[in-house]
Coordinates of C-alpha atoms in Angstrom, one line a residue:
Chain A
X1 CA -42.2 281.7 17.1
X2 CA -44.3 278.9 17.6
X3 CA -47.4 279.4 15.3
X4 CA -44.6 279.6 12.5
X5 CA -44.4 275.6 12.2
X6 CA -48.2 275.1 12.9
X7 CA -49.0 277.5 9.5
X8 CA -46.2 275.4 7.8
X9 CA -47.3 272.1 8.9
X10 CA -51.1 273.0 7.4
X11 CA -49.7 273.9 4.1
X12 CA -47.5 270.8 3.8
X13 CA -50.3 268.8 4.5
X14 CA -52.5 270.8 1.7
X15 CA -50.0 270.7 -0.7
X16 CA -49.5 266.6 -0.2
X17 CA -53.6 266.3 -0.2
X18 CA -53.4 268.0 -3.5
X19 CA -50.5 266.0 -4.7
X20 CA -52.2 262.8 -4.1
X21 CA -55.6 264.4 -5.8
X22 CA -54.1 265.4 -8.7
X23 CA -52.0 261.6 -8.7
X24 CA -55.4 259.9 -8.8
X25 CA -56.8 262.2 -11.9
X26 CA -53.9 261.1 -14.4
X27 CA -54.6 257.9 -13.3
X28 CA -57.8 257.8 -14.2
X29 CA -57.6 260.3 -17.4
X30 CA -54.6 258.0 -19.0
X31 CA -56.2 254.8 -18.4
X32 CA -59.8 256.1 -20.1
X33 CA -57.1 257.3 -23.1
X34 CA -55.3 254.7 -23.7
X35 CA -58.2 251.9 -22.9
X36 CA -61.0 253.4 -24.8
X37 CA -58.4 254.5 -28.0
X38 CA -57.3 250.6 -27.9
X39 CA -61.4 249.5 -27.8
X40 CA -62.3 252.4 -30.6
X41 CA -59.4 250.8 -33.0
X42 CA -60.8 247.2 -32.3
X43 CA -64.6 248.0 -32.4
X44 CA -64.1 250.6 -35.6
X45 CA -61.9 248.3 -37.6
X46 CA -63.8 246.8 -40.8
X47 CA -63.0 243.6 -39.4
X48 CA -64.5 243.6 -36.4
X49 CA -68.3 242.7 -37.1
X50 CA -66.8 239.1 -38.8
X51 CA -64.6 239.0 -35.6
X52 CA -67.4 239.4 -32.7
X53 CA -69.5 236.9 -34.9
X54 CA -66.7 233.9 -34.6
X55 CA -65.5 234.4 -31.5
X56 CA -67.3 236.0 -29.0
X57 CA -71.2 234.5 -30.2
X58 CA -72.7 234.1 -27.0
X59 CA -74.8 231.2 -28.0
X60 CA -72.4 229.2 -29.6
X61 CA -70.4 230.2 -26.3
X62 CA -73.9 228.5 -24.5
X63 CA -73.9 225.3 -26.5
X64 CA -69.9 224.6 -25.9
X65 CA -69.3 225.8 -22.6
X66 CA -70.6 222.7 -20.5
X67 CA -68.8 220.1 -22.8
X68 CA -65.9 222.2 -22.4
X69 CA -66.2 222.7 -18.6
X70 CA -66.7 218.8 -18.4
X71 CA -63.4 218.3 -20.0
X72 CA -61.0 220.6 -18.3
X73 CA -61.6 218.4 -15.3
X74 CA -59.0 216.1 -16.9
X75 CA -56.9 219.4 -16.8
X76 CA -57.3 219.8 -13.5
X77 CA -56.8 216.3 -12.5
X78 CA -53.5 215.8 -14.7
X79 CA -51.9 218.9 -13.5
X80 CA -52.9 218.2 -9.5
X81 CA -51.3 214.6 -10.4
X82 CA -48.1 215.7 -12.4
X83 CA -47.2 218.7 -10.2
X84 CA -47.7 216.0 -7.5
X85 CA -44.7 213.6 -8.9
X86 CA -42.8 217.1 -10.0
X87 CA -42.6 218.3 -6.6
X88 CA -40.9 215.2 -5.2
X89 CA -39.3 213.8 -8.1
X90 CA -37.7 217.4 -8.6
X91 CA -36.2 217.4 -5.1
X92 CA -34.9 214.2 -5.7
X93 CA -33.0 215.4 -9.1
X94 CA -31.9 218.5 -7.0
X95 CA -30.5 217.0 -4.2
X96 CA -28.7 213.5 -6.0
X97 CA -27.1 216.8 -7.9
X98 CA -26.0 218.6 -5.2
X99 CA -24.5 215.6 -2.8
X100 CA -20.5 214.7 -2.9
X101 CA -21.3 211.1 -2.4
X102 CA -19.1 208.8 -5.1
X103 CA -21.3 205.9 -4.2
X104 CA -23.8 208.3 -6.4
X105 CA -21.8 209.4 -9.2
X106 CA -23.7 207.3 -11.8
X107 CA -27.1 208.9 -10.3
X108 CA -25.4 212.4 -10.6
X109 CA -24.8 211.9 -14.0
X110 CA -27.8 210.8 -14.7
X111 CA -29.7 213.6 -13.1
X112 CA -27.5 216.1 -14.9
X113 CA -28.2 214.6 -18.5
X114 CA -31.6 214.4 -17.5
X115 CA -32.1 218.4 -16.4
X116 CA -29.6 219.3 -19.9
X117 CA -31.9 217.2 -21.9
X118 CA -35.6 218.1 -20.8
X119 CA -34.8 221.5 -20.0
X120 CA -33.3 221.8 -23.7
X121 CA -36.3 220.1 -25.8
X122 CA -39.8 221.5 -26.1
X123 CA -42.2 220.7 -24.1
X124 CA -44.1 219.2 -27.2
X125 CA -41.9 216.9 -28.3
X126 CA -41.7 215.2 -25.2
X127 CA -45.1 214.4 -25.5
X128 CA -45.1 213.4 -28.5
X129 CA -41.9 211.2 -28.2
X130 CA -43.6 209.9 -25.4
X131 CA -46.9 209.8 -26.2
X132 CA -46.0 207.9 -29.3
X133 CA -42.4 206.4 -28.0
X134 CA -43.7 204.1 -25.4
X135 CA -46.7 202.4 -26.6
X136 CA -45.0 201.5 -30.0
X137 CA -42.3 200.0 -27.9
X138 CA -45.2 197.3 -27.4
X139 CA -44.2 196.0 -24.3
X140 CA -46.6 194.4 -21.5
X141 CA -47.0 196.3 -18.5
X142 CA -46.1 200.4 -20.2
X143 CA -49.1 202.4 -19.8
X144 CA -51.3 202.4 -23.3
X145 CA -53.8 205.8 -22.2
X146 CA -52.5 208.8 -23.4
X147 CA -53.9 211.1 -20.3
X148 CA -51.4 208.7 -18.3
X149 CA -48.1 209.0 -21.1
X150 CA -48.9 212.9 -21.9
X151 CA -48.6 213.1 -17.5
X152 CA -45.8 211.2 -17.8
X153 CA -43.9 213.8 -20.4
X154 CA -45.1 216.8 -18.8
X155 CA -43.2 215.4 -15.4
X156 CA -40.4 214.6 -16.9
X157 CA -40.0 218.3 -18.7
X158 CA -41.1 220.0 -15.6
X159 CA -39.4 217.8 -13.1
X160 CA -36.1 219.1 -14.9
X161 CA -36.8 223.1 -14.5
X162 CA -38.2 222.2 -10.8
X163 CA -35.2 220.6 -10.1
X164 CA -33.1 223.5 -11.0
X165 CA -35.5 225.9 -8.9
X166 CA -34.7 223.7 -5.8
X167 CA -30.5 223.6 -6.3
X168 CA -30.8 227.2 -7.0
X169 CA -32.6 227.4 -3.3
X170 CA -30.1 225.1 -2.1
X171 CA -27.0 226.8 -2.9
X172 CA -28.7 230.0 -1.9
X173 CA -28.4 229.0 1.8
X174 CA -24.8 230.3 3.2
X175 CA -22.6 227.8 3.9
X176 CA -22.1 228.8 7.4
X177 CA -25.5 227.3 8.8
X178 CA -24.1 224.1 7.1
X179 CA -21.0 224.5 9.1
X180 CA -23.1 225.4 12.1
X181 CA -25.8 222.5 12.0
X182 CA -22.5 219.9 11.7
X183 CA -20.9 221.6 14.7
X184 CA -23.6 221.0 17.0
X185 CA -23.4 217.5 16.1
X186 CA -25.9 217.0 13.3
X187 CA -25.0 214.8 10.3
X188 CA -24.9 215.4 6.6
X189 CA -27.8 214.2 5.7
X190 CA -29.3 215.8 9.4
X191 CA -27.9 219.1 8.7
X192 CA -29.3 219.3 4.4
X193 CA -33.0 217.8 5.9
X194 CA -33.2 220.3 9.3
X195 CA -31.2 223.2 8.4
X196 CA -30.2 223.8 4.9
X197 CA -33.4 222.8 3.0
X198 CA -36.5 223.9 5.0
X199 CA -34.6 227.7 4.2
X200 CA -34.0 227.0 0.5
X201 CA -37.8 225.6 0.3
X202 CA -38.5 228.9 1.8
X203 CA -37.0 230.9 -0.3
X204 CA -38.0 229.1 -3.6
X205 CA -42.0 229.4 -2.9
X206 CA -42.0 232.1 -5.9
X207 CA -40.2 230.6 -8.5
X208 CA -41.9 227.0 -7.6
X209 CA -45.3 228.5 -8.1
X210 CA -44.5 229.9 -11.4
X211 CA -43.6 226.7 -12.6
X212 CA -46.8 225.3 -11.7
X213 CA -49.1 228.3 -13.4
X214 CA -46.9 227.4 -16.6
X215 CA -47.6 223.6 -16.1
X216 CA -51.5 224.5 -15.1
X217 CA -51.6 225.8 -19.1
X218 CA -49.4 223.0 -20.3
X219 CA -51.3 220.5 -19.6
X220 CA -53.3 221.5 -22.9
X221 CA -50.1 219.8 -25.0
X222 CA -51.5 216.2 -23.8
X223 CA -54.2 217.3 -26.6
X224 CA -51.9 216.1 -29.0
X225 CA -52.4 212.6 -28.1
X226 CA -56.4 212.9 -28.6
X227 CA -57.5 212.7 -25.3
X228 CA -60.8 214.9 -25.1
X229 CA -59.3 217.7 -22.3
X230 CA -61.0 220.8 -22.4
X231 CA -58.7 222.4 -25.5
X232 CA -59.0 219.7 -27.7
X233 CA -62.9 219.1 -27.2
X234 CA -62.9 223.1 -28.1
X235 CA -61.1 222.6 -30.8
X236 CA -63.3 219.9 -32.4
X237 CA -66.5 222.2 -31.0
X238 CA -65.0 225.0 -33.3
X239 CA -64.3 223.0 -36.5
X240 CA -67.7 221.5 -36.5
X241 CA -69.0 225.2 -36.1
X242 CA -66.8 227.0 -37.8
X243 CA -66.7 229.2 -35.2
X244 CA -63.7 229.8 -32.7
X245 CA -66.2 231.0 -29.8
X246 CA -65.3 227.5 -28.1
X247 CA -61.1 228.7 -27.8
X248 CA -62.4 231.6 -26.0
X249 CA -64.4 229.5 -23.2
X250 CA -61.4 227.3 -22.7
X251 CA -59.3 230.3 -22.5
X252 CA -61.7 231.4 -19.5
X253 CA -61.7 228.0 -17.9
X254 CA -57.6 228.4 -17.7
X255 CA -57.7 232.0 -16.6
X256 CA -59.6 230.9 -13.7
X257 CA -57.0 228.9 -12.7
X258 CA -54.2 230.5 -13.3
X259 CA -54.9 234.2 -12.3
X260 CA -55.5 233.1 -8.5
X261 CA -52.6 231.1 -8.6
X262 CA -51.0 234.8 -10.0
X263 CA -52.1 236.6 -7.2
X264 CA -51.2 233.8 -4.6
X265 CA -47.7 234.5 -6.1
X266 CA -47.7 238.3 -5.9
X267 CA -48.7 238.3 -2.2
X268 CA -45.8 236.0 -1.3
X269 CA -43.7 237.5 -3.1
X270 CA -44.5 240.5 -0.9
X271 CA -44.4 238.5 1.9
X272 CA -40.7 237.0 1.6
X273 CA -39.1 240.5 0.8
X274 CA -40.9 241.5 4.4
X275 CA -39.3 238.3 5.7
X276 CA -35.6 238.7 3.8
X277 CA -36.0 242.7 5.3
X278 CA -35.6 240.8 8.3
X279 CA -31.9 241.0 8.2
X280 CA -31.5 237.3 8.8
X281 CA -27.7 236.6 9.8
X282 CA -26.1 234.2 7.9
Chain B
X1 CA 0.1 211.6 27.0
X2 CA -0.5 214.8 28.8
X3 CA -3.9 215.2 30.9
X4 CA -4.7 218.0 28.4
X5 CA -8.5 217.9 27.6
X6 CA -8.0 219.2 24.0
X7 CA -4.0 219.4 22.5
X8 CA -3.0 220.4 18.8
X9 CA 0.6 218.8 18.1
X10 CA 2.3 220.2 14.9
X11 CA -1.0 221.3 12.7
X12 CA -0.4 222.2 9.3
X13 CA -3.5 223.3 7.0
X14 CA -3.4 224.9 3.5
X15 CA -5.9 226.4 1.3
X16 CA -4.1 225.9 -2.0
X17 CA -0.9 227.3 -2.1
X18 CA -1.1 229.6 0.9
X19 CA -0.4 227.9 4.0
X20 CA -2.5 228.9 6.3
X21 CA -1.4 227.1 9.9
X22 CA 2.5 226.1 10.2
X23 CA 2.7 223.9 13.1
X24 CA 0.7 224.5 15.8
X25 CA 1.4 223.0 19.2
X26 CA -1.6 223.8 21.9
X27 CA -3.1 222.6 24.9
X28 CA -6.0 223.3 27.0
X29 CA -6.1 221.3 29.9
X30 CA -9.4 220.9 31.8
X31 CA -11.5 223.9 33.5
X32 CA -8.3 226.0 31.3
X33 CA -9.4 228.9 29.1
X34 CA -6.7 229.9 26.2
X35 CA -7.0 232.9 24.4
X36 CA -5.8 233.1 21.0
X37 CA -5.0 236.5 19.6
X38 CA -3.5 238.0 16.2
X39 CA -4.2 239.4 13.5
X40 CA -6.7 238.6 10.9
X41 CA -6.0 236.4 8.9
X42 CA -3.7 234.5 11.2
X43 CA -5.2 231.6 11.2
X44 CA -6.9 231.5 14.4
X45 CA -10.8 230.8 12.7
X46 CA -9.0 228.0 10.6
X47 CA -7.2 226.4 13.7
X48 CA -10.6 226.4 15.7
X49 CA -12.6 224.9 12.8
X50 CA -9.9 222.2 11.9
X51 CA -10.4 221.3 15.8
X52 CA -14.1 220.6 15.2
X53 CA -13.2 218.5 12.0
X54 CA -14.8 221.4 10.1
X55 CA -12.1 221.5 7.7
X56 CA -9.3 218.7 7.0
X57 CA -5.9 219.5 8.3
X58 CA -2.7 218.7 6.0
X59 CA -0.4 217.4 8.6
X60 CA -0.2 217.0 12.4
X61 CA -2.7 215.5 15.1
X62 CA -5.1 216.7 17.4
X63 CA -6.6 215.3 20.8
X64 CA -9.8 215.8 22.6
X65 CA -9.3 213.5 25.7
X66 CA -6.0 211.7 24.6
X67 CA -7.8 210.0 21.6
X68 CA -6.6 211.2 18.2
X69 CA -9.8 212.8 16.4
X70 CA -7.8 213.6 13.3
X71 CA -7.5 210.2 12.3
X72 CA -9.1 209.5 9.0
X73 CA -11.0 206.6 11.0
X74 CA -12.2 208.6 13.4
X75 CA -15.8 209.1 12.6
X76 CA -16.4 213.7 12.9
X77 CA -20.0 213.5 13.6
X78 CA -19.2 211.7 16.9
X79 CA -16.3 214.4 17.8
X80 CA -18.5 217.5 17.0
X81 CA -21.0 216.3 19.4
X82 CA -18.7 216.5 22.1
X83 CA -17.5 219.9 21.6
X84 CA -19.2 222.9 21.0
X85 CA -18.3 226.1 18.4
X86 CA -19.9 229.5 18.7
X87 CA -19.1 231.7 15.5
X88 CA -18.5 235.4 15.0
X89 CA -21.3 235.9 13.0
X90 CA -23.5 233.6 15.3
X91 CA -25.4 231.3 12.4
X92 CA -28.6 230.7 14.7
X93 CA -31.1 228.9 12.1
X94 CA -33.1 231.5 11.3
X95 CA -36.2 229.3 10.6
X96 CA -36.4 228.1 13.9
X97 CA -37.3 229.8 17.0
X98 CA -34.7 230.3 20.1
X99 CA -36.2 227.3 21.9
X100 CA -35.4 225.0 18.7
X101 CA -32.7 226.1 18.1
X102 CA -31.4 225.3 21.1
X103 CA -33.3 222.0 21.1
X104 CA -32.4 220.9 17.9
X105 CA -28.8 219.0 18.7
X106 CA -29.9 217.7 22.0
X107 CA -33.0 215.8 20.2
X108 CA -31.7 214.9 17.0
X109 CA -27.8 214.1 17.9
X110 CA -28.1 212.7 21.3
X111 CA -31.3 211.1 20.9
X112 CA -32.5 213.3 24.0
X113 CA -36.5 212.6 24.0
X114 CA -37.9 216.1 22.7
X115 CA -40.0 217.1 25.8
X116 CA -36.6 216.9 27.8
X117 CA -35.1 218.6 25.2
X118 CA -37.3 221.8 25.4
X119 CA -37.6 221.4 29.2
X120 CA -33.8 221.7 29.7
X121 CA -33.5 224.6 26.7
X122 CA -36.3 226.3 28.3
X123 CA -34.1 225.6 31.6
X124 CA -30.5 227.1 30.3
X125 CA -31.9 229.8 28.1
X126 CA -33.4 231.2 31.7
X127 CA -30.1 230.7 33.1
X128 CA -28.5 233.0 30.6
X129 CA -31.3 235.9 31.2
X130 CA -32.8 234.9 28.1
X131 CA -36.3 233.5 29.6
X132 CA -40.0 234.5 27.6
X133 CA -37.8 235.1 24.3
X134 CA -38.1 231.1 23.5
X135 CA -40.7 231.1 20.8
X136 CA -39.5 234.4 19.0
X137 CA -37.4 234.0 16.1
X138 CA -33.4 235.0 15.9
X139 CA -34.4 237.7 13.8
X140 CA -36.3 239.3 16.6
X141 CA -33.3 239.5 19.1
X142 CA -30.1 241.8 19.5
X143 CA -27.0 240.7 18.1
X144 CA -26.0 240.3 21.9
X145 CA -28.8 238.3 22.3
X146 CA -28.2 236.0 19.3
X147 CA -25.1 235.3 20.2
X148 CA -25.7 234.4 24.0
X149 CA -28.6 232.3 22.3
X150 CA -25.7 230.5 20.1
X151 CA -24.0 230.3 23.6
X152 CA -26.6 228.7 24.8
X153 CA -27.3 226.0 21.9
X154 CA -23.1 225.0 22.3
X155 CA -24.1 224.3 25.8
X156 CA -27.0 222.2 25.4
X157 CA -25.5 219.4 24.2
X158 CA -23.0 219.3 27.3
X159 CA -19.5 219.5 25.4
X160 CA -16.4 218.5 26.8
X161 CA -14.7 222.1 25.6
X162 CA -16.0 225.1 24.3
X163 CA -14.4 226.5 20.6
X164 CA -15.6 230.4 20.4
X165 CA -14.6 232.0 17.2
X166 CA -14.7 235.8 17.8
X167 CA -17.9 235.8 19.4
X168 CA -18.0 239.4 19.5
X169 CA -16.4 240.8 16.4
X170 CA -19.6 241.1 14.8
X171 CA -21.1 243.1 17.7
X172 CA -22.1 246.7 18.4
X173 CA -19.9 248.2 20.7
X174 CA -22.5 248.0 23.4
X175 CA -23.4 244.7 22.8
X176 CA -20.0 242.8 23.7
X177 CA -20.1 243.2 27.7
X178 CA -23.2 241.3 27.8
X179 CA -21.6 238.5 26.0
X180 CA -18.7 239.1 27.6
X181 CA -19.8 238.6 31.0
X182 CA -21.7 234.9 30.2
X183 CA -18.4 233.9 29.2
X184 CA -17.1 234.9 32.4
X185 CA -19.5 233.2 34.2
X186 CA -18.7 229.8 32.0
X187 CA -15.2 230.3 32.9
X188 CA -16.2 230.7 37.1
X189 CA -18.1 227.2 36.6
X190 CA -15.0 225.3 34.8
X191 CA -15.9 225.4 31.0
X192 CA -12.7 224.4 29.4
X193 CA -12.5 226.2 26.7
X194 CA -10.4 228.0 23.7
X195 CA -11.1 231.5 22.8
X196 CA -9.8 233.4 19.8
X197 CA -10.5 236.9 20.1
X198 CA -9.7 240.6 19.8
X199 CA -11.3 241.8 23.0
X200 CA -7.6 241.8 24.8
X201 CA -9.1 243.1 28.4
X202 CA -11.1 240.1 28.6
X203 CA -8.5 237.6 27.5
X204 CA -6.6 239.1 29.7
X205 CA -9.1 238.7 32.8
X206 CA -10.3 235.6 31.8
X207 CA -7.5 233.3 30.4
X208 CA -5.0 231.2 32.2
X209 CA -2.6 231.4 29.1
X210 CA -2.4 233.5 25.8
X211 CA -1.2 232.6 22.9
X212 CA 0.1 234.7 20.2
X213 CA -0.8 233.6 16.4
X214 CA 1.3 235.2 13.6
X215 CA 1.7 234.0 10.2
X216 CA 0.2 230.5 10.8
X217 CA 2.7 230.0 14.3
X218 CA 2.0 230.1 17.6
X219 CA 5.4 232.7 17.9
X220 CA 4.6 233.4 21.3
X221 CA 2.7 232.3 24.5
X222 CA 2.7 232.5 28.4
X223 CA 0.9 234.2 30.8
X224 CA -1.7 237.3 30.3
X225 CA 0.1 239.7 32.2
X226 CA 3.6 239.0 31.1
X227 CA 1.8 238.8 27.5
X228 CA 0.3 242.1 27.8
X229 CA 2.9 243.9 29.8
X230 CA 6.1 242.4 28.9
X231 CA 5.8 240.5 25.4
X232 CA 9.5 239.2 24.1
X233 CA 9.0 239.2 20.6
X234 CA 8.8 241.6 18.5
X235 CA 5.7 240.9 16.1
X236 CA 3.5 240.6 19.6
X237 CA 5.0 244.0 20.9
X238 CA 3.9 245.8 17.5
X239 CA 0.7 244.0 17.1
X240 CA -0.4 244.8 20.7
X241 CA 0.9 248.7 19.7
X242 CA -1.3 249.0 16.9
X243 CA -4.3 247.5 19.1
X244 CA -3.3 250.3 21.3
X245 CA -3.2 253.3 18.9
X246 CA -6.3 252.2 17.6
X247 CA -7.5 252.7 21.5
X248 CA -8.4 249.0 21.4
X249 CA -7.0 248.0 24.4

């Protein structure tokens, strides 16, 4: 009776083995399909010669790369610098909106017309309103460089969507370990800095960090104010060529940020549902 | 004045239109245990979390120590520090291990220095048979053992009376005795304390006086074994039947 479930045991084994064999195959057979009929359209179409020639021409790629690499380091220093002030100033926004207080009624408001308006309006015009707005306003002490005012816009517009990410954390936490941080004596403020917030923090990691891979590509919009970030010295690199070769290095150059900051996402993204598995009793 | 530690004189408390507590009249006078039983939905949550100034009440006035706490002047931050509330569903802070948990209120509302404040956490979660579980988080622990941590974090902060809030309702079957039993314990050592529940052996054992909760009314109230044996009134005869056919008591 015994060697029946042995004999059993070996198939089942043989027949997942094969399963997972024959998984693996499609895999590989469908992508070598569909990826090589994609590359065969591109690389047979009558356009394509005239294509490879403007933008992928490795040595107009050579002569634009390093002026373009030189000037995404404005990139990377506005977008450290605004996600900086959009991180704090988006937690302020968030939590003036969700307190009772009266005394800060005229603050609420405030915050609210401020999230309705820069969450409504491209991202482009505030730059340009901005970038344009303030310095016409002529007065002493506004900042005049447009690196500064394009920094400016892009915190305001992200501030208001970051703001939004933290409220949405906030009112994710039950009420209950609000209830139970004020019964064992904490006080409001006690219970929203110790209790309430470090798990809505927590819990908006994900959404946060998207809003900084979008900001990371944003940035390019301060190009409208002729600064010479990495985009706009491409651009000029192209026209003077006539050869778009330059767009694709900058594209790299943002890739190279944004892709890690993707798969930073991913892998905590797989790390809070492991946490929120947890069963954590409210 | 009586020389009741906690006393509830004519509480009213409505959630819109439905009125939710129509006049209670309590006391629970020092080293006393009161058990409040009912039906849920009776009002027994509401009354113990209008105690600890968790919600407003409409009308009435309640005392902790003679001193009115439901005066609009009275400041709630100081009252919740002298009493302590354990929930049903236990609402440890999940982000925290046991130890801070427990350490949180005696450091951050009693201005206890934090090494003191772990020492003595360390000291009472040992007590309750809960030692080499401080750094895990809540989490990690049974529901029993969650709850006797909550236990434990009411304590800490030395409260004048203890509110539990059907400490046990949201436990496995298995899992109540060993809450149970710590109550018991807090009880031998003169805890004052008020205690809604639906485990009727153990209010029964453990409380000097039960009080029946119907409809927002203390309708009836004296000792356990005339409560359990000999009720008078009819709603706490047919609520304690229906306990009984559903072999909960």
């Amino acid at each position: 009776m015994t060697t029946v479930p042995v004999d059993r045991r070996a198939a089942r084994e043989l027949a997942r083995r094969r399963k997972a064999r024959r998984g693996t195959l499609i895999a590989v057979v469908s992508s070598v399909v569909v990826l090589g009929g994609l590359a065969a359209i591109v690389l047979t179409s009558s356009g394509w010669p005239a294509v490879k020639s403007t933008f992928f021409s490795w040595s107009a790629f050579k002569t634009s790369f390093p002026d373009i690499l030189k000037a995404f380091w404005i990139d990377v220093k506005l977008f450290i610098a605004v996600e900086a002030v959009v991180l704090v100033l988006g937690l302020v926004i968030a939590l003036v909106r969700t307190t009772r207080a009266p005394a800060l009624f005229p603050l609420r408001l405030l915050s609210t017309l401020w999230v309705d308006i820069l969450r409504g309006v491209p991202t482009i015009l505030v730059v340009y309103l901005i970038g344009f707005g303030i310095p016409a306003l002529q007065l002493s002490g506004l900042p005049t460089d447009p690196v500064v005012l394009g920094g400016i816009a892009l915190a305001m517009s992200y501030s208001a969507y970051v703001a939004e990410v933290y409220r949405a954390g906030i009112h994710s936490v039950h009420p209950s370990q609000r209830a139970a941080a004020l019964a064992v004596g904490l006080t409001q403020t006690q219970a929203m800095r110790r209790v309430v917030l470090p798990q809505a923090v927590r819990r908006v990691l994900a959404p946060l960090l998207n809003d900084f891979i979008s900001l990371q590509k944003d940035v390019a919009l301060v190009s409208v104010l002729g600064p010479l970030e990495a985009f706009r010295v491409a651009q000029i690199n192209a026209a003077e060529n006539f050869n778009y070769t330059p767009l694709i290095a900058a594209a790299l150059l943002y890739l190279a940020v944004t892709v890690p900051l993707a798969r930073m996402l991913d892998r905590m993204q797989a790390r809070s549902r492991d946490v929120t598995s947890g069963t954590v009793p409210l | 004045m009586s020389d009741a530690v906690l006393e509830v004189r004519g509480v009213t408390k409505s959630y819109g239109d439905v009125q939710v507590l129509r006049g209670i009249d309590l006391a629970v006078r020092e080293h006393e245990a009161i058990a409040l039983i009912g039906a849920s939905g009776s009002g027994k949550s509401t009354l113990l979390r209008c105690i600890d100034l968790l919600d407003d009440i409409d009308d009435g006035d309640v005392f902790l120590d003679g001193e009115v706490i439901t005066d609009p002047a009275c400041e709630p931050v100081q009252v919740r520090r002298r009493l302590g509330m354990v929930f049903q569903a236990f609402n440890l802070f999940p982000h925290m291990t046991i130890l801070e948990n427990v350490a949180l209120a005696p450091e951050r509302a009693h201005g206890v220095d934090r090494r003191e404040a772990r020492e003595r956490g360390r000291e009472l979660l040992a007590r309750f048979g809960l030692a080499g579980r401080e750094d895990e988080y809540p989490d990690r622990l049974s529901g029993g053992q969650q709850q006797r941590v909550a236990l434990v974090r009411a304590l800490a902060t030395r409260p004048r009376a203890l509110l539990l809030d059907e400490i046990t309702s949201a436990l496995d079957p298995e899992l109540v005795g060993e809450v149970l039993s710590l109550v018991r314990d807090l009880k031998a050592e003169g805890m004052t304390m008020l205690i809604a529940t639906h485990e009727m052996g153990f209010a029964r054992e453990v409380a000097n006086e039960v009080c029946f909760l119907h409809d927002g009314q203390i309708i009836e109230h004296g000792d356990p074994e005339r409560m359990f044996t000999a009720p008078e009134r009819e709603e706490t005869q047919r609520f304690l039947r229906r306990l009984l056919d559903a072999r909960r008591l």
